[in-house]
CSV table of C-alpha atoms in Angstrom, one decimal:
chain,number,residue,atom,x,y,z
X,4,MET,CA,7.4,-29.9,12.8
X,5,THR,CA,5.4,-31.6,15.5
X,6,SER,CA,3.0,-34.4,14.6
X,7,ILE,CA,-0.8,-34.6,15.0
X,8,SER,CA,-2.8,-37.3,16.7
X,9,SER,CA,-4.4,-38.7,13.6
X,10,LEU,CA,-4.8,-38.1,9.9
X,11,SER,CA,-8.6,-37.8,10.2
X,12,THR,CA,-8.2,-35.1,12.8
X,13,LEU,CA,-5.8,-33.2,10.6
X,14,ALA,CA,-8.1,-33.5,7.6
X,15,ALA,CA,-11.0,-32.2,9.6
X,16,THR,CA,-9.0,-29.2,10.8
X,17,LEU,CA,-8.0,-28.3,7.3
X,18,ARG,CA,-11.5,-28.6,5.9
X,19,ALA,CA,-12.9,-26.4,8.7
X,20,SER,CA,-10.3,-23.7,8.3
X,21,ARG,CA,-11.3,-20.1,7.5
X,22,SER,CA,-8.9,-20.2,4.6
X,23,PHE,CA,-10.9,-22.7,2.5
X,24,GLY,CA,-14.1,-20.7,3.0
X,25,ALA,CA,-12.3,-17.6,1.8
X,26,LYS,CA,-11.2,-19.4,-1.4
X,27,GLU,CA,-14.9,-20.2,-2.1
X,28,ASP,CA,-15.6,-16.5,-2.0
X,29,ILE,CA,-13.3,-16.1,-5.0
X,30,GLY,CA,-15.6,-18.3,-7.0
X,31,LEU,CA,-18.7,-16.3,-6.0
X,32,VAL,CA,-17.0,-13.0,-7.1
X,33,ALA,CA,-15.7,-14.4,-10.4
X,34,SER,CA,-19.2,-15.8,-11.2
X,35,GLY,CA,-20.8,-12.5,-10.4
X,36,LEU,CA,-18.5,-10.9,-12.9
X,37,GLY,CA,-19.1,-13.6,-15.6
X,38,LEU,CA,-15.4,-14.7,-15.4
X,39,SER,CA,-14.0,-18.2,-15.5
X,40,GLY,CA,-11.2,-20.3,-16.7
X,41,SER,CA,-12.8,-20.2,-20.2
X,42,SER,CA,-12.6,-16.4,-20.3
X,43,ALA,CA,-10.3,-14.8,-23.0
X,44,VAL,CA,-7.8,-14.2,-20.2
X,45,PRO,CA,-8.4,-17.3,-17.9
X,46,VAL,CA,-9.3,-16.5,-14.3
X,47,GLY,CA,-7.9,-18.7,-11.6
X,48,ASP,CA,-4.2,-18.0,-12.1
X,49,ASP,CA,-2.1,-15.9,-9.7
X,50,CYS,CA,-2.0,-13.1,-12.3
X,51,ALA,CA,-3.9,-12.1,-15.3
X,52,ALA,CA,-1.7,-13.3,-18.2
X,53,ILE,CA,-2.3,-11.1,-21.2
X,54,PRO,CA,-0.8,-12.2,-24.5
X,55,ASP,CA,1.7,-9.6,-25.7
X,56,GLY,CA,4.0,-10.2,-28.6
X,57,GLU,CA,6.2,-13.3,-27.9
X,58,GLY,CA,5.3,-13.3,-24.2
X,59,HIS,CA,2.7,-12.2,-21.7
X,60,LEU,CA,2.0,-9.1,-19.6
X,61,LEU,CA,1.2,-10.1,-16.1
X,62,LEU,CA,-1.1,-8.1,-13.8
X,63,ALA,CA,-1.5,-9.0,-10.2
X,64,ILE,CA,-3.4,-7.4,-7.3
X,65,GLU,CA,-3.8,-8.1,-3.6
X,66,GLY,CA,-6.1,-6.6,-1.0
X,67,PHE,CA,-5.4,-7.1,2.7
X,68,MET,CA,-7.6,-7.9,5.7
X,69,ASN,CA,-8.5,-4.9,7.7
X,70,GLU,CA,-7.3,-6.5,11.0
X,71,PHE,CA,-3.9,-7.2,9.4
X,72,VAL,CA,-3.5,-3.6,8.2
X,73,ALA,CA,-4.5,-2.4,11.7
X,74,GLY,CA,-2.5,-4.9,13.7
X,75,ASP,CA,0.8,-4.8,11.7
X,76,PRO,CA,0.7,-1.8,9.4
X,77,TRP,CA,4.4,-1.7,8.4
X,78,PHE,CA,4.4,-5.4,7.5
X,79,ALA,CA,1.1,-5.0,5.7
X,80,GLY,CA,2.8,-2.4,3.5
X,81,TRP,CA,5.8,-4.7,2.9
X,82,CYS,CA,3.5,-7.6,2.1
X,83,GLY,CA,1.7,-5.4,-0.4
X,84,VAL,CA,4.8,-5.5,-2.5
X,85,MET,CA,6.1,-9.0,-1.6
X,86,VAL,CA,3.0,-11.1,-2.2
X,87,ASN,CA,2.4,-9.5,-5.6
X,88,LEU,CA,6.0,-10.1,-6.6
X,89,SER,CA,5.4,-13.7,-5.6
X,90,ASP,CA,2.4,-13.9,-7.8
X,91,ILE,CA,4.4,-12.6,-10.8
X,92,ALA,CA,7.2,-15.1,-10.1
X,93,ALA,CA,4.7,-18.0,-9.7
X,94,MET,CA,3.7,-17.4,-13.4
X,95,GLY,CA,7.3,-17.4,-14.6
X,96,GLY,CA,7.5,-13.6,-14.7
X,97,ARG,CA,9.6,-10.7,-13.7
X,98,PRO,CA,8.1,-7.5,-12.1
X,99,THR,CA,8.1,-4.1,-13.7
X,100,ALA,CA,6.2,-1.6,-11.5
X,101,ILE,CA,3.9,-1.2,-8.5
X,102,VAL,CA,0.9,0.9,-7.8
X,103,ASP,CA,-1.0,1.1,-4.5
X,104,ALA,CA,-4.4,2.2,-3.1
X,105,LEU,CA,-4.3,3.3,0.5
X,106,TRP,CA,-7.0,4.4,2.9
X,107,ALA,CA,-6.2,5.7,6.4
X,108,ASP,CA,-7.5,7.9,9.2
X,109,GLY,CA,-5.0,10.7,8.8
X,110,ALA,CA,-1.4,10.9,7.7
X,111,GLU,CA,0.1,9.5,10.9
X,112,ASN,CA,-1.8,6.3,10.6
X,113,ALA,CA,-0.8,6.0,6.9
X,114,ARG,CA,2.9,6.5,7.7
X,115,PRO,CA,3.9,2.9,8.8
X,116,VAL,CA,2.1,1.4,5.8
X,117,LEU,CA,3.8,3.8,3.4
X,118,GLU,CA,7.2,3.0,5.1
X,119,GLY,CA,6.6,-0.7,4.6
X,120,LEU,CA,5.7,-0.3,1.0
X,121,ARG,CA,8.8,1.9,0.4
X,122,ALA,CA,11.1,-0.5,2.2
X,123,ALA,CA,9.9,-3.5,0.2
X,124,SER,CA,10.1,-1.6,-3.1
X,125,GLN,CA,13.7,-0.7,-2.4
X,126,ALA,CA,14.6,-4.2,-1.2
X,127,TYR,CA,13.2,-6.0,-4.3
X,128,GLY,CA,14.3,-3.3,-6.7
X,129,VAL,CA,10.8,-2.7,-8.2
X,130,PRO,CA,9.6,0.9,-8.4
X,131,ILE,CA,6.3,2.3,-7.0
X,132,VAL,CA,5.0,4.5,-9.9
X,133,GLY,CA,1.7,5.8,-8.5
X,134,GLY,CA,-1.6,4.8,-7.1
X,135,HIS,CA,-4.5,6.2,-5.1
X,136,SER,CA,-4.8,7.6,-1.5
X,137,ASN,CA,-7.6,8.6,0.9
X,138,LEU,CA,-6.3,9.9,4.3
X,139,ARG,CA,-9.8,11.0,5.4
X,140,THR,CA,-11.5,7.7,6.1
X,141,ASP,CA,-12.4,5.9,9.3
X,142,ARG,CA,-10.0,2.9,9.0
X,143,GLY,CA,-6.9,1.6,7.3
X,144,GLN,CA,-7.2,-0.4,4.1
X,145,LEU,CA,-4.6,-1.4,1.5
X,146,SER,CA,-4.6,-2.8,-2.0
X,147,VAL,CA,-1.5,-3.1,-4.2
X,148,ALA,CA,-1.1,-4.1,-7.9
X,149,VAL,CA,2.0,-5.1,-9.8
X,150,LEU,CA,2.7,-5.3,-13.5
X,151,GLY,CA,5.2,-7.8,-14.9
X,152,ARG,CA,6.2,-9.8,-18.0
X,153,ALA,CA,6.8,-13.4,-18.7
X,154,LYS,CA,8.7,-15.0,-21.6
X,155,ALA,CA,7.5,-18.6,-20.7
X,156,LEU,CA,4.4,-19.0,-18.5
X,157,LEU,CA,3.8,-21.1,-15.5
X,158,THR,CA,0.1,-21.5,-15.1
X,159,SER,CA,-2.6,-23.0,-12.8
X,160,PHE,CA,-4.1,-24.8,-15.8
X,161,ASP,CA,-1.3,-27.1,-16.9
X,162,ALA,CA,-0.7,-29.7,-14.1
X,163,ARG,CA,-1.1,-33.2,-15.6
X,164,PRO,CA,-1.7,-36.6,-14.1
X,165,GLY,CA,1.6,-38.3,-13.4
X,166,ASP,CA,3.4,-35.0,-12.5
X,167,ARG,CA,5.0,-34.8,-9.2
X,168,LEU,CA,4.0,-32.0,-6.7
X,169,VAL,CA,7.1,-30.1,-5.6
X,170,VAL,CA,7.0,-27.6,-2.7
X,171,ALA,CA,9.7,-24.9,-2.2
X,172,ILE,CA,9.6,-22.8,1.0
X,173,ASP,CA,12.2,-20.5,2.6
X,174,LEU,CA,12.3,-21.8,6.2
X,175,ARG,CA,14.8,-19.2,7.4
X,176,GLY,CA,12.2,-17.2,9.2
X,177,ARG,CA,9.7,-17.0,12.0
X,178,TYR,CA,5.9,-16.4,12.5
X,179,ARG,CA,4.8,-12.9,12.5
X,180,GLU,CA,2.3,-13.4,15.3
X,181,PRO,CA,-0.6,-13.5,15.8
X,182,PHE,CA,-1.2,-14.3,12.1
X,183,SER,CA,0.0,-17.5,10.4
X,184,ASN,CA,2.4,-15.6,8.2
X,185,TRP,CA,5.9,-17.2,8.0
X,186,GLU,CA,8.2,-14.2,7.5
X,187,ALA,CA,11.5,-14.9,5.9
X,188,ALA,CA,12.1,-11.8,4.0
X,189,THR,CA,12.4,-8.5,6.0
X,190,GLN,CA,15.8,-9.4,7.4
X,191,ALA,CA,17.2,-11.1,4.2
X,192,PRO,CA,19.7,-9.3,2.0
X,193,ALA,CA,18.2,-7.6,-1.0
X,194,THR,CA,20.4,-9.5,-3.4
X,195,ARG,CA,19.1,-12.8,-2.0
X,196,LEU,CA,15.5,-11.7,-2.2
X,197,ARG,CA,15.9,-10.7,-5.9
X,198,GLY,CA,17.9,-13.8,-6.7
X,199,ASP,CA,15.4,-16.1,-5.1
X,200,LEU,CA,12.5,-14.7,-7.2
X,201,GLU,CA,14.5,-15.2,-10.3
X,202,LEU,CA,14.4,-19.0,-9.7
X,203,LEU,CA,10.8,-19.3,-11.0
X,204,PRO,CA,11.2,-17.6,-14.4
X,205,ALA,CA,14.4,-19.5,-14.9
X,206,ILE,CA,12.6,-22.8,-14.2
X,207,ALA,CA,9.9,-21.8,-16.7
X,208,GLU,CA,12.3,-20.8,-19.4
X,209,ALA,CA,14.3,-24.0,-19.0
X,210,GLY,CA,11.2,-26.0,-19.6
X,211,LEU,CA,11.4,-27.7,-16.2
X,212,SER,CA,7.8,-27.0,-15.2
X,213,ARG,CA,4.5,-25.9,-16.8
X,214,ALA,CA,2.4,-25.3,-13.8
X,215,ALA,CA,2.9,-23.5,-10.5
X,216,LYS,CA,1.2,-21.4,-7.8
X,217,ASP,CA,2.5,-19.4,-4.9
X,218,ILE,CA,1.4,-20.7,-1.5
X,219,SER,CA,-1.1,-18.2,-0.2
X,220,GLN,CA,-3.9,-18.1,2.4
X,221,GLY,CA,-5.0,-21.7,2.7
X,222,GLY,CA,-1.4,-22.9,2.9
X,223,ILE,CA,0.0,-25.9,1.1
X,224,VAL,CA,-3.3,-27.9,1.0
X,225,GLY,CA,-5.5,-24.9,0.1
X,226,THR,CA,-3.2,-23.9,-2.7
X,227,ALA,CA,-3.0,-27.4,-4.0
X,228,ALA,CA,-6.8,-27.5,-4.2
X,229,MET,CA,-6.8,-24.3,-6.3
X,230,LEU,CA,-4.1,-25.8,-8.6
X,231,ALA,CA,-6.1,-29.0,-8.9
X,232,GLU,CA,-9.3,-27.3,-9.7
X,233,CYS,CA,-7.8,-25.1,-12.4
X,234,SER,CA,-6.0,-28.0,-14.1
X,235,GLY,CA,-8.9,-30.5,-13.8
X,236,VAL,CA,-6.9,-33.0,-11.8
X,237,GLY,CA,-6.6,-34.5,-8.3
X,238,ILE,CA,-3.6,-34.2,-5.9
X,239,GLU,CA,-2.4,-36.5,-3.2
X,240,ILE,CA,0.0,-35.0,-0.7
X,241,ASP,CA,2.3,-37.2,1.5
X,242,ILE,CA,2.5,-35.2,4.8
X,243,ARG,CA,5.7,-37.1,5.8
X,244,GLU,CA,7.6,-35.4,2.9
X,245,ILE,CA,6.6,-31.8,3.6
X,246,PRO,CA,9.6,-29.7,4.8
X,247,GLY,CA,8.9,-27.4,7.8
X,248,PRO,CA,10.4,-25.6,10.7
X,249,ASP,CA,11.1,-27.4,14.0
X,250,GLY,CA,8.5,-27.2,16.7
X,251,VAL,CA,5.6,-25.9,14.6
X,252,PRO,CA,2.4,-28.0,14.8
X,253,LEU,CA,1.7,-29.7,11.5
X,254,ASP,CA,-1.9,-28.4,11.3
X,255,ARG,CA,-0.7,-24.8,11.6
X,256,TRP,CA,2.1,-25.3,9.1
X,257,LEU,CA,-0.2,-26.7,6.5
X,258,LEU,CA,-2.4,-23.5,6.7
X,259,THR,CA,0.6,-21.1,6.9
X,260,PHE,CA,1.2,-18.3,4.3
X,261,PRO,CA,5.0,-18.2,3.8
X,262,SER,CA,6.8,-15.2,2.5
X,263,PHE,CA,8.5,-17.4,-0.1
X,264,GLY,CA,6.6,-20.6,-0.9
X,265,TYR,CA,5.6,-22.3,-4.2
X,266,LEU,CA,4.0,-25.5,-5.5
X,267,LEU,CA,5.1,-26.7,-8.9
X,268,ALA,CA,3.9,-29.6,-11.0
X,269,VAL,CA,7.0,-31.2,-12.4
X,270,ALA,CA,7.6,-34.2,-14.6
X,271,PRO,CA,9.2,-37.0,-12.6
X,272,ALA,CA,12.4,-36.8,-14.7
X,273,ASP,CA,12.8,-33.1,-13.8
X,274,VAL,CA,12.2,-33.2,-10.1
X,275,ALA,CA,15.9,-33.4,-9.1
X,276,ALA,CA,16.8,-30.5,-11.3
X,277,VAL,CA,14.0,-28.3,-9.9
X,278,THR,CA,14.6,-29.2,-6.2
X,279,GLY,CA,18.4,-28.8,-6.8
X,280,ARG,CA,17.9,-25.2,-8.0
X,281,PHE,CA,16.1,-24.2,-4.8
X,282,ALA,CA,18.5,-26.1,-2.6
X,283,ALA,CA,21.4,-24.3,-4.1
X,284,ARG,CA,20.0,-21.1,-2.7
X,285,GLY,CA,19.2,-22.5,0.7
X,286,ILE,CA,15.5,-23.0,0.1
X,287,ALA,CA,13.9,-26.2,1.3
X,288,ALA,CA,12.3,-28.1,-1.6
X,289,ALA,CA,10.9,-31.6,-1.8
X,290,ASP,CA,8.7,-33.9,-3.8
X,291,ILE,CA,5.6,-34.1,-1.6
X,292,GLY,CA,3.1,-36.0,-3.7
X,293,THR,CA,1.5,-36.7,-7.0
X,294,VAL,CA,-0.9,-35.2,-9.5
X,295,THR,CA,-3.7,-37.7,-10.2
X,296,THR,CA,-6.8,-38.2,-12.3
X,297,GLY,CA,-10.1,-37.2,-10.7
X,298,SER,CA,-10.8,-34.2,-8.6
X,299,GLU,CA,-9.9,-35.1,-5.0
X,300,ILE,CA,-7.3,-33.3,-2.8
X,301,ALA,CA,-6.1,-35.8,-0.3
X,302,ILE,CA,-3.4,-36.3,2.3
X,303,THR,CA,-1.6,-39.5,3.3
X,304,ASP,CA,0.8,-40.6,5.9
X,305,GLY,CA,1.9,-43.7,4.1
X,306,THR,CA,-0.7,-45.8,5.9
X,307,SER,CA,-4.0,-43.9,5.9
X,308,HIS,CA,-5.6,-41.7,3.3
X,309,GLU,CA,-8.0,-38.8,3.9
X,310,THR,CA,-9.8,-36.7,1.3
X,311,ILE,CA,-9.8,-33.0,2.2
X,312,TRP,CA,-11.8,-31.6,-0.7
X,313,ASN,CA,-13.4,-32.7,-3.9
X,314,VAL,CA,-13.2,-29.7,-6.2
X,315,ALA,CA,-15.6,-31.2,-8.8
X,316,ALA,CA,-18.3,-31.7,-6.1
X,317,ARG,CA,-17.6,-28.4,-4.4
X,318,PRO,CA,-15.6,-25.9,-6.5
X,319,LEU,CA,-13.6,-23.2,-4.8
X,320,LEU,CA,-12.8,-20.9,-7.7
X,321,ARG,CA,-15.4,-22.1,-10.2
X,322,CYS,CA,-12.8,-22.0,-13.0
X,323,ALA,CA,-12.5,-25.6,-14.0
X,324,PRO,CA,-11.5,-26.2,-17.7
X,325,GLY,CA,-14.5,-25.7,-20.0
X,326,GLU,CA,-16.6,-24.1,-17.2
X,327,VAL,CA,-18.4,-21.0,-18.3
X,328,ALA,CA,-19.5,-18.5,-15.7
X,329,ALA,CA,-23.1,-17.5,-15.5
């Protein structure tokens, strides 16, 4: 990665990003529905985790920006599967089935989205079992949901002060311009894709982590803010420790949405075991900071310290522990 002129400049760039604003929108919607982290099924996780016997059913859904669907429809279809499977894995689960909802202006405009959906379903080995379609509308829109199951949960609510923040990202990719999507999946062997996703439930079932999130829009720092808010903690990230691709500006990388990227809260004694599991599969993993008391998300370069966000003063998801939605 290439450096940036000052930590304060980097902090200002991150705070002003569209991604943080979009995360605040989640809180507005959740509040409007009367949902929060205190709901029977807590809201704020990557999936709805529904108790079921000795484990949990996991239900994830993603909708996609219209400009993304219009600008890169095949990849939008692929992402419909990929990002939901990432959400299932981030909670220690394994996927079962996929459904989609597709709007398009005619069959020809729907075709590349459907091809992307089908290609990803085949690559990851998870069947598409139905959905909804409307091919008589004025624009393309896409939403995809995935059902899964977890034996041992990783949640957004269980990071604790003293935990280390571990990042794992597959760097074997490239940007899918013009969006800040780091794409490391479409050319990868199917066996590798499936094996990489298996790392997260294996880590959960081995008791090596209790809390995780997949890195989404908002990148590493935005995702850390959501994890911190849900767990009622602060997080300090050492930007010197973040693995990244050569030649990519740091401010862009910190807001990037990787095709395979996770944050995990890990006890100090287990960091080597967790990073070692990712490294064994060629995935970059590192201890990049600490979970703290308080509610500030901050970055440091070892000399300076800058607060990016205070989730107690300005919540993103409005799902802090004990908070009840209006």
